[in-house]
Amino acid sequence: PKPNGDPSAMQMKSYACQRRTPLKHHNSFLTEALEILSQNAEYNDNEGRSVAFRRAASVLKALPHRVKTIEDLRCLPCLGDHSQRVIKEILEDGSSREVESTRQSEQFQTMKALTGIFGVGVRTADRWFREGLRSPDDLIRTGQQLNRAQQAGLQYYDDLQKPVTKAEADVISDIVEKAVHAVLPGAEIQLMGGFRRGKEVGHDVDFLITHPEEGKEEGLMPKITNWLEEQGLLLYQKTTRNSYLEKMDGPARPPNNMDRFERCFSIFKLQKSAVRCKSNSTASVEDVSRGGENERPSEHHSEESGWRAVRVDLVVSPYSQFAFATLGWTGSKLFERELRRWAGQEKHMSLSSHALYDSKQNLYLRAKTEEEIFAYLGLEFIPPSERNA
Ligand code: TTP
Ligand code: MN
Ligand code: MN
Ligand code: MN
């Protein structure tokens, strides 16, 4: 029975993986505020608090209407006292003092700017903040020691700040497909991450690559990156080898959301002419792969050149793990996190981007499709476009 006695009242499920969350929703004026507090908690290394605010925001994203009064929040799960207080203040005054002062704070702005650099995480950014550094320019000015990723991050900072459009992602897809088929015919490539969920822009482009013949995918990544490098299409890449072993990654292993696929964090050099061509007809990769002119070693300004830098993530999965990898790399991050929490807490199962382990039956559950995995978990299938939790 619903607490308000209205049988037609929608019942909001408490795990994000039990709900449909579209990309566009009715409560951005509230979710953006809660996500500032979530991000700030993350900057302060308070994961529990960060997830609590993110879950609260996510519930509001799944509502089929705009929240108008505090009564609209009755019966909703995941809204703690703090989130309710913030929502109430926004409903009454139009904004929340805590959110606005967080947004304006020097720490928040610095952490946002510094973690916005490719290769810089919260820990490094926090250390730099405490040393008095405030901006990417400060890092250059004070000659900070930087690793290779961070150097690339600074060099292409402006480009990497700009959102990647779907049109750009489509051109990158053609390039990746051409590269993969050149080195391994029959391989399959799938666009993942935000673009698979229907986003129109992203911070990067994610791909999952496999081959129907198990084993053919082994050692594939270096071949792909070599091909791309020969074509002058890569500005940066770092490949990490597959380190997945079923025995080690089974129930004995502590949960960890980093997976162990062969993967590559890269920065592509994307010719702007290729994107223009693409929106007219189809670009040939020949248009795309000319690059070549010598770059200044310092900062790249894409307004002055014919290309821009784009972050691309490539992941190679064995065919037998492809469904799990697909589910794990579609996101959103909160949706993934909630799926794993559901599996563990409600089903005594352990879900990763590699496998699903059933602790009661002591066995791995095989799956060829995402639908089968939802079914094992006792969940209604949620299509990618409604996983925007
Ligand atoms: P992201 O590319 O970070 O996020 P996104 O594509 O949802 O959003 P954006 O538009 O900003 O790029 O990650 C994509 C998915 O990959 C995300 O659901 C989580 C998953 N993932 C892993 O499984 N392992 C990892 O190590 C990382 C970094 C991501
Ligand atoms: Mn709607
Ligand atoms: Mn992405
Ligand atoms: Mn990514």
CSV table of C-alpha atoms and ligand atoms in Angstrom, one decimal:
chain,number,residue,atom,x,y,z
A,1,PRO,CA,0.0,0.0,0.0
A,2,LYS,CA,1.3,3.4,-0.9
A,3,PRO,CA,1.8,5.7,2.1
A,4,ASN,CA,-0.4,8.4,0.6
A,5,GLY,CA,-3.1,5.9,-0.2
A,6,ASP,CA,-3.1,6.7,-3.9
A,7,PRO,CA,-2.9,3.5,-5.8
A,8,SER,CA,-2.0,5.4,-9.0
A,9,ALA,CA,1.1,7.0,-7.4
A,10,MET,CA,4.2,5.8,-9.2
A,11,GLN,CA,6.4,3.7,-7.0
A,12,MET,CA,10.0,4.8,-7.3
A,13,LYS,CA,12.4,1.9,-7.0
A,14,SER,CA,15.4,2.4,-4.8
A,15,TYR,CA,18.2,1.0,-7.0
A,16,ALA,CA,19.0,3.0,-10.2
A,17,CYS,CA,19.3,-0.2,-12.1
A,18,GLN,CA,15.6,-0.9,-11.4
A,19,ARG,CA,14.5,2.4,-13.0
A,20,ARG,CA,14.4,4.0,-16.4
A,21,THR,CA,16.5,7.2,-16.5
A,22,PRO,CA,16.2,9.1,-19.7
A,23,LEU,CA,18.9,11.5,-20.9
A,24,LYS,CA,16.5,14.5,-20.7
A,25,HIS,CA,14.5,14.9,-17.6
A,26,HIS,CA,12.5,17.5,-15.7
A,27,ASN,CA,14.6,18.4,-12.7
A,28,SER,CA,18.0,19.6,-13.8
A,29,PHE,CA,17.5,22.7,-11.7
A,30,LEU,CA,17.8,20.4,-8.7
A,31,THR,CA,20.1,17.6,-10.0
A,32,GLU,CA,22.8,20.1,-11.0
A,33,ALA,CA,22.8,21.5,-7.5
A,34,LEU,CA,23.0,18.1,-5.8
A,35,GLU,CA,25.7,17.0,-8.3
A,36,ILE,CA,27.8,20.0,-7.2
A,37,LEU,CA,27.7,18.8,-3.6
A,38,SER,CA,28.5,15.2,-4.9
A,39,GLN,CA,31.5,16.4,-6.8
A,40,ASN,CA,32.7,18.5,-3.9
A,41,ALA,CA,32.5,15.5,-1.6
A,42,GLU,CA,34.6,13.6,-4.1
A,43,TYR,CA,37.2,16.3,-4.1
A,44,ASN,CA,37.3,16.0,-0.3
A,45,ASP,CA,37.8,12.2,-0.6
A,46,ASN,CA,34.4,11.5,1.0
A,47,GLU,CA,33.1,8.8,-1.3
A,48,GLY,CA,30.1,7.8,0.9
A,49,ARG,CA,28.8,11.4,0.9
A,50,SER,CA,29.5,11.8,-2.8
A,51,VAL,CA,27.5,8.7,-3.8
A,52,ALA,CA,24.6,9.7,-1.4
A,53,PHE,CA,24.2,13.1,-3.3
A,54,ARG,CA,24.5,11.4,-6.7
A,55,ARG,CA,21.8,8.8,-5.8
A,56,ALA,CA,19.5,11.6,-4.6
A,57,ALA,CA,20.1,13.4,-7.9
A,58,SER,CA,19.5,10.3,-9.9
A,59,VAL,CA,16.1,9.6,-8.3
A,60,LEU,CA,15.0,13.1,-9.4
A,61,LYS,CA,16.2,12.3,-13.0
A,62,ALA,CA,13.8,9.4,-13.1
A,63,LEU,CA,10.7,11.4,-12.0
A,64,PRO,CA,8.2,11.9,-14.9
A,65,HIS,CA,7.5,15.4,-13.8
A,66,ARG,CA,9.1,18.5,-12.3
A,67,VAL,CA,9.3,18.8,-8.5
A,68,LYS,CA,7.2,21.7,-7.5
A,69,THR,CA,6.8,21.4,-3.7
A,70,ILE,CA,8.4,19.5,-1.0
A,71,GLU,CA,5.3,17.2,-0.9
A,72,ASP,CA,6.4,15.8,-4.2
A,73,LEU,CA,9.3,14.2,-2.5
A,74,ARG,CA,7.2,12.1,-0.2
A,75,CYS,CA,7.7,8.3,-0.9
A,76,LEU,CA,10.9,8.9,-2.8
A,77,PRO,CA,13.9,6.7,-1.8
A,78,CYS,CA,17.5,7.8,-1.5
A,79,LEU,CA,16.7,11.4,-0.3
A,80,GLY,CA,18.6,12.0,2.9
A,81,ASP,CA,18.0,14.9,5.3
A,82,HIS,CA,20.8,16.9,3.7
A,83,SER,CA,19.5,16.5,0.1
A,84,GLN,CA,16.0,17.3,1.2
A,85,ARG,CA,17.2,20.5,2.9
A,86,VAL,CA,19.0,21.6,-0.2
A,87,ILE,CA,16.0,20.8,-2.4
A,88,LYS,CA,13.6,22.7,0.0
A,89,GLU,CA,15.8,25.7,-0.1
A,90,ILE,CA,15.9,25.7,-3.9
A,91,LEU,CA,12.2,25.3,-4.2
A,92,GLU,CA,11.6,28.2,-1.7
A,93,ASP,CA,14.4,30.6,-2.5
A,94,GLY,CA,15.4,29.6,-6.1
A,95,SER,CA,18.9,28.6,-4.9
A,96,SER,CA,20.8,26.9,-2.1
A,97,ARG,CA,23.4,28.9,-0.2
A,98,GLU,CA,25.5,25.8,0.4
A,99,VAL,CA,25.6,24.9,-3.2
A,100,GLU,CA,26.3,28.5,-4.4
A,101,SER,CA,29.1,29.0,-1.9
A,102,THR,CA,30.6,25.6,-2.8
A,103,ARG,CA,30.4,26.5,-6.5
A,104,GLN,CA,32.2,29.8,-5.8
A,105,SER,CA,34.8,28.4,-3.5
A,106,GLU,CA,38.5,28.6,-4.4
A,107,GLN,CA,39.0,24.9,-3.6
A,108,PHE,CA,36.1,23.7,-5.7
A,109,GLN,CA,37.1,25.8,-8.7
A,110,THR,CA,40.7,24.8,-8.4
A,111,MET,CA,39.9,21.1,-8.1
A,112,LYS,CA,37.6,21.3,-11.1
A,113,ALA,CA,40.2,23.0,-13.2
A,114,LEU,CA,43.1,20.7,-12.2
A,115,THR,CA,41.2,17.4,-12.3
A,116,GLY,CA,39.9,18.6,-15.7
A,117,ILE,CA,43.5,18.0,-17.0
A,118,PHE,CA,43.8,14.5,-18.6
A,119,GLY,CA,46.0,12.4,-16.3
A,120,VAL,CA,45.3,14.4,-13.1
A,121,GLY,CA,43.3,12.7,-10.4
A,122,VAL,CA,41.8,14.0,-7.2
A,123,ARG,CA,44.9,13.2,-5.1
A,124,THR,CA,47.4,15.0,-7.3
A,125,ALA,CA,45.0,18.0,-7.8
A,126,ASP,CA,44.6,18.2,-4.0
A,127,ARG,CA,48.3,18.2,-3.4
A,128,TRP,CA,48.8,21.0,-5.9
A,129,PHE,CA,45.9,23.0,-4.4
A,130,ARG,CA,47.5,22.7,-1.0
A,131,GLU,CA,50.8,23.9,-2.5
A,132,GLY,CA,49.1,27.0,-3.7
A,133,LEU,CA,48.6,26.1,-7.4
A,134,ARG,CA,45.3,27.2,-8.9
A,135,SER,CA,45.3,26.6,-12.6
A,136,PRO,CA,46.8,24.7,-15.5
A,137,ASP,CA,49.0,27.7,-16.2
A,138,ASP,CA,50.3,27.6,-12.7
A,139,LEU,CA,51.6,24.1,-13.3
A,140,ILE,CA,53.6,25.3,-16.4
A,141,ARG,CA,54.7,28.5,-14.7
A,142,THR,CA,56.1,26.7,-11.7
A,143,GLY,CA,57.6,23.9,-13.7
A,144,GLN,CA,55.8,21.0,-11.9
A,145,GLN,CA,57.0,17.5,-12.5
A,146,LEU,CA,54.5,15.9,-14.9
A,147,ASN,CA,54.1,12.4,-16.2
A,148,ARG,CA,53.6,11.7,-19.9
A,149,ALA,CA,49.8,11.7,-19.7
A,150,GLN,CA,49.7,15.0,-17.8
A,151,GLN,CA,52.1,16.6,-20.3
A,152,ALA,CA,49.7,15.6,-23.1
A,153,GLY,CA,46.8,16.8,-20.9
A,154,LEU,CA,48.3,20.3,-20.6
A,155,GLN,CA,49.4,20.4,-24.2
A,156,TYR,CA,45.9,19.7,-25.5
A,157,TYR,CA,44.0,21.2,-22.6
A,158,ASP,CA,41.8,23.6,-24.6
A,159,ASP,CA,40.8,20.9,-27.1
A,160,LEU,CA,40.1,18.4,-24.4
A,161,GLN,CA,37.9,20.9,-22.5
A,162,LYS,CA,35.6,21.2,-25.6
A,163,PRO,CA,32.8,18.6,-25.7
A,164,VAL,CA,33.1,15.9,-28.4
A,165,THR,CA,30.1,16.0,-30.7
A,166,LYS,CA,28.2,12.9,-32.1
A,167,ALA,CA,29.4,13.9,-35.6
A,168,GLU,CA,33.0,13.8,-34.4
A,169,ALA,CA,32.4,10.5,-32.6
A,170,ASP,CA,31.0,9.1,-35.9
A,171,VAL,CA,34.2,10.1,-37.8
A,172,ILE,CA,36.4,8.6,-35.0
A,173,SER,CA,34.2,5.4,-35.3
A,174,ASP,CA,35.0,5.1,-39.0
A,175,ILE,CA,38.7,5.5,-38.3
A,176,VAL,CA,38.8,3.0,-35.5
A,177,GLU,CA,36.8,0.5,-37.7
A,178,LYS,CA,39.3,0.9,-40.5
A,179,ALA,CA,42.2,0.5,-38.2
A,180,VAL,CA,40.8,-2.6,-36.5
A,181,HIS,CA,39.8,-4.3,-39.8
A,182,ALA,CA,43.2,-3.5,-41.3
A,183,VAL,CA,44.9,-5.5,-38.6
A,184,LEU,CA,42.2,-8.1,-37.8
A,185,PRO,CA,39.5,-8.8,-40.3
A,186,GLY,CA,36.3,-10.0,-38.8
A,187,ALA,CA,36.7,-8.1,-35.6
A,188,GLU,CA,33.7,-6.3,-34.2
A,189,ILE,CA,33.6,-2.7,-32.9
A,190,GLN,CA,31.0,-1.1,-30.7
A,191,LEU,CA,30.6,2.5,-29.7
A,192,MET,CA,30.2,2.6,-25.9
A,193,GLY,CA,29.9,5.0,-23.0
A,194,GLY,CA,27.7,8.1,-23.2
A,195,PHE,CA,27.2,8.0,-27.0
A,196,ARG,CA,25.7,4.5,-26.7
A,197,ARG,CA,23.3,6.0,-24.1
A,198,GLY,CA,22.2,8.5,-26.7
A,199,LYS,CA,24.2,11.6,-25.6
A,200,GLU,CA,24.8,14.2,-28.2
A,201,VAL,CA,28.2,15.2,-26.7
A,202,GLY,CA,30.8,13.6,-24.5
A,203,HIS,CA,34.1,14.1,-22.9
A,204,ASP,CA,35.6,11.3,-24.9
A,205,VAL,CA,34.7,8.5,-27.3
A,206,ASP,CA,34.7,4.9,-26.0
A,207,PHE,CA,35.0,1.7,-28.0
A,208,LEU,CA,34.8,-2.0,-27.3
A,209,ILE,CA,36.5,-4.4,-29.7
A,210,THR,CA,36.2,-8.2,-29.9
A,211,HIS,CA,36.4,-11.1,-32.4
A,212,PRO,CA,33.9,-14.0,-32.6
A,213,GLU,CA,36.8,-16.5,-32.5
A,214,GLU,CA,38.0,-16.5,-28.9
A,215,GLY,CA,41.7,-15.9,-28.7
A,216,LYS,CA,41.9,-13.9,-32.0
A,217,GLU,CA,41.7,-10.7,-29.9
A,218,GLU,CA,44.8,-11.5,-28.0
A,219,GLY,CA,47.6,-8.9,-28.5
A,220,LEU,CA,45.3,-6.9,-30.7
A,221,MET,CA,45.7,-3.4,-29.1
A,222,PRO,CA,49.4,-2.8,-30.0
A,223,LYS,CA,48.5,-3.7,-33.6
A,224,ILE,CA,45.7,-1.2,-33.7
A,225,THR,CA,47.8,1.6,-32.1
A,226,ASN,CA,50.7,0.9,-34.4
A,227,TRP,CA,48.4,1.2,-37.4
A,228,LEU,CA,47.0,4.5,-36.1
A,229,GLU,CA,50.4,5.8,-35.3
A,230,GLU,CA,51.7,5.1,-38.8
A,231,GLN,CA,48.8,7.1,-40.2
A,232,GLY,CA,49.7,10.0,-37.9
A,233,LEU,CA,46.4,9.8,-36.1
A,234,LEU,CA,47.6,9.4,-32.5
A,235,LEU,CA,48.8,12.3,-30.4
A,236,TYR,CA,49.1,10.1,-27.2
A,237,GLN,CA,48.4,6.6,-26.2
A,238,LYS,CA,49.0,4.3,-23.2
A,239,THR,CA,48.1,0.7,-23.5
A,240,THR,CA,47.7,-1.6,-20.5
A,241,ARG,CA,47.7,-5.4,-21.0
A,242,ASN,CA,44.8,-7.7,-20.1
A,243,SER,CA,45.3,-8.9,-16.6
A,244,TYR,CA,42.1,-10.8,-16.0
A,245,LEU,CA,42.3,-14.3,-14.6
A,246,GLU,CA,39.0,-15.9,-13.6
A,247,LYS,CA,40.5,-17.5,-10.6
A,248,MET,CA,41.9,-14.3,-9.2
A,249,ASP,CA,38.9,-12.2,-10.0
A,250,GLY,CA,36.4,-14.5,-8.5
A,251,PRO,CA,34.6,-14.0,-5.2
A,252,ALA,CA,37.9,-13.9,-3.2
A,253,ARG,CA,38.9,-10.7,-4.8
A,254,PRO,CA,37.8,-7.5,-3.2
A,255,PRO,CA,35.4,-5.5,-5.4
A,256,ASN,CA,37.0,-3.0,-7.7
A,257,ASN,CA,35.4,-1.2,-10.5
A,258,MET,CA,38.5,-0.9,-12.6
A,259,ASP,CA,38.4,-3.8,-15.0
A,260,ARG,CA,41.4,-5.7,-16.3
A,261,PHE,CA,40.8,-5.7,-20.1
A,262,GLU,CA,43.5,-4.8,-22.6
A,263,ARG,CA,42.8,-1.2,-23.0
A,264,CYS,CA,44.2,2.0,-24.4
A,265,PHE,CA,43.8,5.6,-23.2
A,266,SER,CA,44.5,7.8,-26.2
A,267,ILE,CA,44.3,11.2,-27.7
A,268,PHE,CA,43.4,11.2,-31.4
A,269,LYS,CA,44.3,13.9,-33.9
A,270,LEU,CA,41.0,14.6,-35.7
A,271,GLN,CA,41.0,16.6,-39.0
A,272,LYS,CA,38.2,19.1,-38.9
A,273,SER,CA,37.7,18.7,-42.7
A,274,ALA,CA,36.8,15.0,-42.1
A,275,VAL,CA,33.9,16.0,-39.7
A,276,ARG,CA,32.6,18.5,-42.3
A,277,CYS,CA,32.8,15.9,-45.1
A,278,LYS,CA,31.1,13.4,-42.9
A,279,SER,CA,28.0,15.6,-42.3
A,280,ASN,CA,27.7,15.9,-46.1
A,281,SER,CA,28.3,12.4,-47.1
A,282,THR,CA,30.8,9.8,-45.9
A,283,ALA,CA,34.4,10.8,-45.3
A,284,SER,CA,37.1,8.6,-46.7
A,285,VAL,CA,39.7,7.7,-44.1
A,286,GLU,CA,42.2,9.1,-46.6
A,287,ASP,CA,40.7,12.6,-45.9
A,288,VAL,CA,41.1,11.9,-42.3
A,289,SER,CA,44.5,10.4,-42.0
A,290,ARG,CA,46.6,13.1,-43.5
A,291,GLY,CA,48.1,15.0,-40.6
A,292,GLY,CA,51.7,15.4,-40.3
A,293,GLU,CA,52.7,19.0,-40.1
A,294,ASN,CA,55.1,19.7,-37.2
A,295,GLU,CA,53.5,20.8,-34.0
A,296,ARG,CA,54.9,23.2,-31.5
A,297,PRO,CA,55.8,21.2,-28.4
A,298,SER,CA,53.9,23.7,-26.3
A,299,GLU,CA,50.1,24.2,-26.2
A,300,HIS,CA,48.0,23.4,-29.2
A,301,HIS,CA,45.4,25.9,-30.3
A,302,SER,CA,42.9,24.2,-32.5
A,303,GLU,CA,41.4,27.5,-33.9
A,304,GLU,CA,44.7,28.0,-35.7
A,305,SER,CA,45.0,24.5,-37.1
A,306,GLY,CA,42.9,22.1,-39.2
A,307,TRP,CA,42.6,19.6,-36.4
A,308,ARG,CA,41.6,19.0,-32.9
A,309,ALA,CA,42.6,16.6,-30.1
A,310,VAL,CA,39.9,14.1,-28.9
A,311,ARG,CA,40.1,11.7,-26.0
A,312,VAL,CA,39.4,8.1,-27.1
A,313,ASP,CA,39.2,4.9,-25.0
A,314,LEU,CA,39.7,1.6,-26.6
A,315,VAL,CA,39.0,-1.7,-24.9
A,316,VAL,CA,39.5,-5.2,-26.2
A,317,SER,CA,37.4,-8.0,-24.8
A,318,PRO,CA,37.4,-11.8,-25.4
A,319,TYR,CA,34.1,-12.8,-27.1
A,320,SER,CA,33.0,-14.9,-24.1
A,321,GLN,CA,33.1,-11.7,-21.9
A,322,PHE,CA,31.7,-9.4,-24.5
A,323,ALA,CA,28.2,-9.1,-23.0
A,324,PHE,CA,29.6,-8.2,-19.6
A,325,ALA,CA,32.0,-5.8,-21.1
A,326,THR,CA,29.2,-4.2,-23.1
A,327,LEU,CA,27.1,-3.8,-20.0
A,328,GLY,CA,30.1,-2.5,-18.0
A,329,TRP,CA,31.2,0.1,-20.6
A,330,THR,CA,27.8,1.5,-21.4
A,331,GLY,CA,27.4,3.3,-18.1
A,332,SER,CA,26.4,5.6,-16.6
A,333,LYS,CA,28.9,5.3,-13.8
A,334,LEU,CA,26.1,5.4,-11.2
A,335,PHE,CA,24.0,2.9,-13.1
A,336,GLU,CA,27.1,0.5,-13.1
A,337,ARG,CA,27.7,1.0,-9.5
A,338,GLU,CA,24.0,0.3,-8.7
A,339,LEU,CA,24.0,-2.9,-10.8
A,340,ARG,CA,27.0,-4.2,-8.8
A,341,ARG,CA,25.4,-3.2,-5.5
A,342,TRP,CA,22.1,-4.9,-6.5
A,343,ALA,CA,24.0,-8.0,-7.5
A,344,GLY,CA,25.9,-8.2,-4.2
A,345,GLN,CA,23.2,-7.1,-1.7
A,346,GLU,CA,20.1,-8.5,-3.3
A,347,LYS,CA,21.3,-11.5,-5.2
A,348,HIS,CA,24.5,-12.7,-3.6
A,349,MET,CA,26.2,-12.4,-6.9
A,350,SER,CA,29.3,-10.6,-8.0
A,351,LEU,CA,29.1,-8.6,-11.2
A,352,SER,CA,32.1,-7.2,-13.1
A,353,SER,CA,32.8,-6.1,-16.7
A,354,HIS,CA,34.2,-9.7,-17.1
A,355,ALA,CA,31.7,-12.0,-15.5
A,356,LEU,CA,28.8,-12.7,-13.2
A,357,TYR,CA,29.5,-15.0,-10.3
A,358,ASP,CA,26.7,-16.7,-8.2
A,359,SER,CA,28.0,-17.2,-4.7
A,360,LYS,CA,25.0,-19.4,-3.7
A,361,GLN,CA,25.5,-21.9,-6.6
A,362,ASN,CA,29.3,-21.3,-6.6
A,363,LEU,CA,29.5,-20.8,-10.4
A,364,TYR,CA,30.0,-18.3,-13.2
A,365,LEU,CA,26.9,-17.5,-15.2
A,366,ARG,CA,27.6,-17.3,-18.9
A,367,ALA,CA,25.8,-14.8,-21.1
A,368,LYS,CA,25.9,-13.8,-24.7
A,369,THR,CA,23.7,-10.7,-24.4
A,370,GLU,CA,23.0,-7.9,-21.9
A,371,GLU,CA,19.4,-9.1,-21.7
A,372,GLU,CA,20.5,-12.4,-20.3
A,373,ILE,CA,22.6,-10.6,-17.6
A,374,PHE,CA,19.6,-8.5,-16.5
A,375,ALA,CA,17.5,-11.7,-16.4
A,376,TYR,CA,20.1,-13.5,-14.2
A,377,LEU,CA,20.0,-10.5,-11.9
A,378,GLY,CA,16.2,-10.6,-11.7
A,379,LEU,CA,16.0,-7.1,-13.3
A,380,GLU,CA,13.8,-5.8,-16.0
A,381,PHE,CA,15.9,-5.0,-19.1
A,382,ILE,CA,16.8,-1.4,-19.2
A,383,PRO,CA,17.9,-0.2,-22.7
A,384,PRO,CA,21.1,1.9,-22.9
A,385,SER,CA,19.2,5.2,-23.6
A,386,GLU,CA,17.5,4.8,-20.2
A,387,ARG,CA,20.6,4.1,-18.2
A,388,ASN,CA,21.4,7.8,-17.8
A,389,ALA,CA,21.2,7.5,-14.0
B,1,TTP,P1,33.4,7.5,-19.3
B,1,TTP,O1,33.9,7.6,-20.7
B,1,TTP,O2,34.3,8.0,-18.3
B,1,TTP,O3,31.9,8.1,-19.2
B,1,TTP,P2,30.7,8.3,-20.2
B,1,TTP,O4,31.1,7.8,-21.5
B,1,TTP,O5,29.5,7.8,-19.5
B,1,TTP,O6,30.5,9.9,-20.2
B,1,TTP,P3,31.3,11.0,-21.1
B,1,TTP,O7,30.3,11.4,-22.1
B,1,TTP,O8,31.7,12.1,-20.2
B,1,TTP,O9,32.5,10.3,-21.7
B,1,TTP,O10,33.2,5.9,-19.0
B,1,TTP,C1,32.4,5.1,-19.8
B,1,TTP,C2,32.0,3.8,-19.1
B,1,TTP,O11,33.2,3.0,-19.0
B,1,TTP,C3,31.5,4.0,-17.7
B,1,TTP,O12,30.2,3.5,-17.6
B,1,TTP,C4,32.3,3.2,-16.8
B,1,TTP,C5,33.2,2.4,-17.7
B,1,TTP,N1,34.5,2.3,-17.2
B,1,TTP,C6,35.0,1.0,-16.8
B,1,TTP,O13,34.3,0.0,-16.9
B,1,TTP,N2,36.3,0.9,-16.3
B,1,TTP,C7,37.1,2.0,-16.2
B,1,TTP,O14,38.2,1.8,-15.8
B,1,TTP,C8,36.6,3.3,-16.6
B,1,TTP,C9,37.4,4.5,-16.5
B,1,TTP,C10,35.3,3.4,-17.1
B,2,MN,MN,9.4,12.7,-19.3
B,3,MN,MN,32.9,8.4,-22.5
B,4,MN,MN,35.9,6.9,-21.4
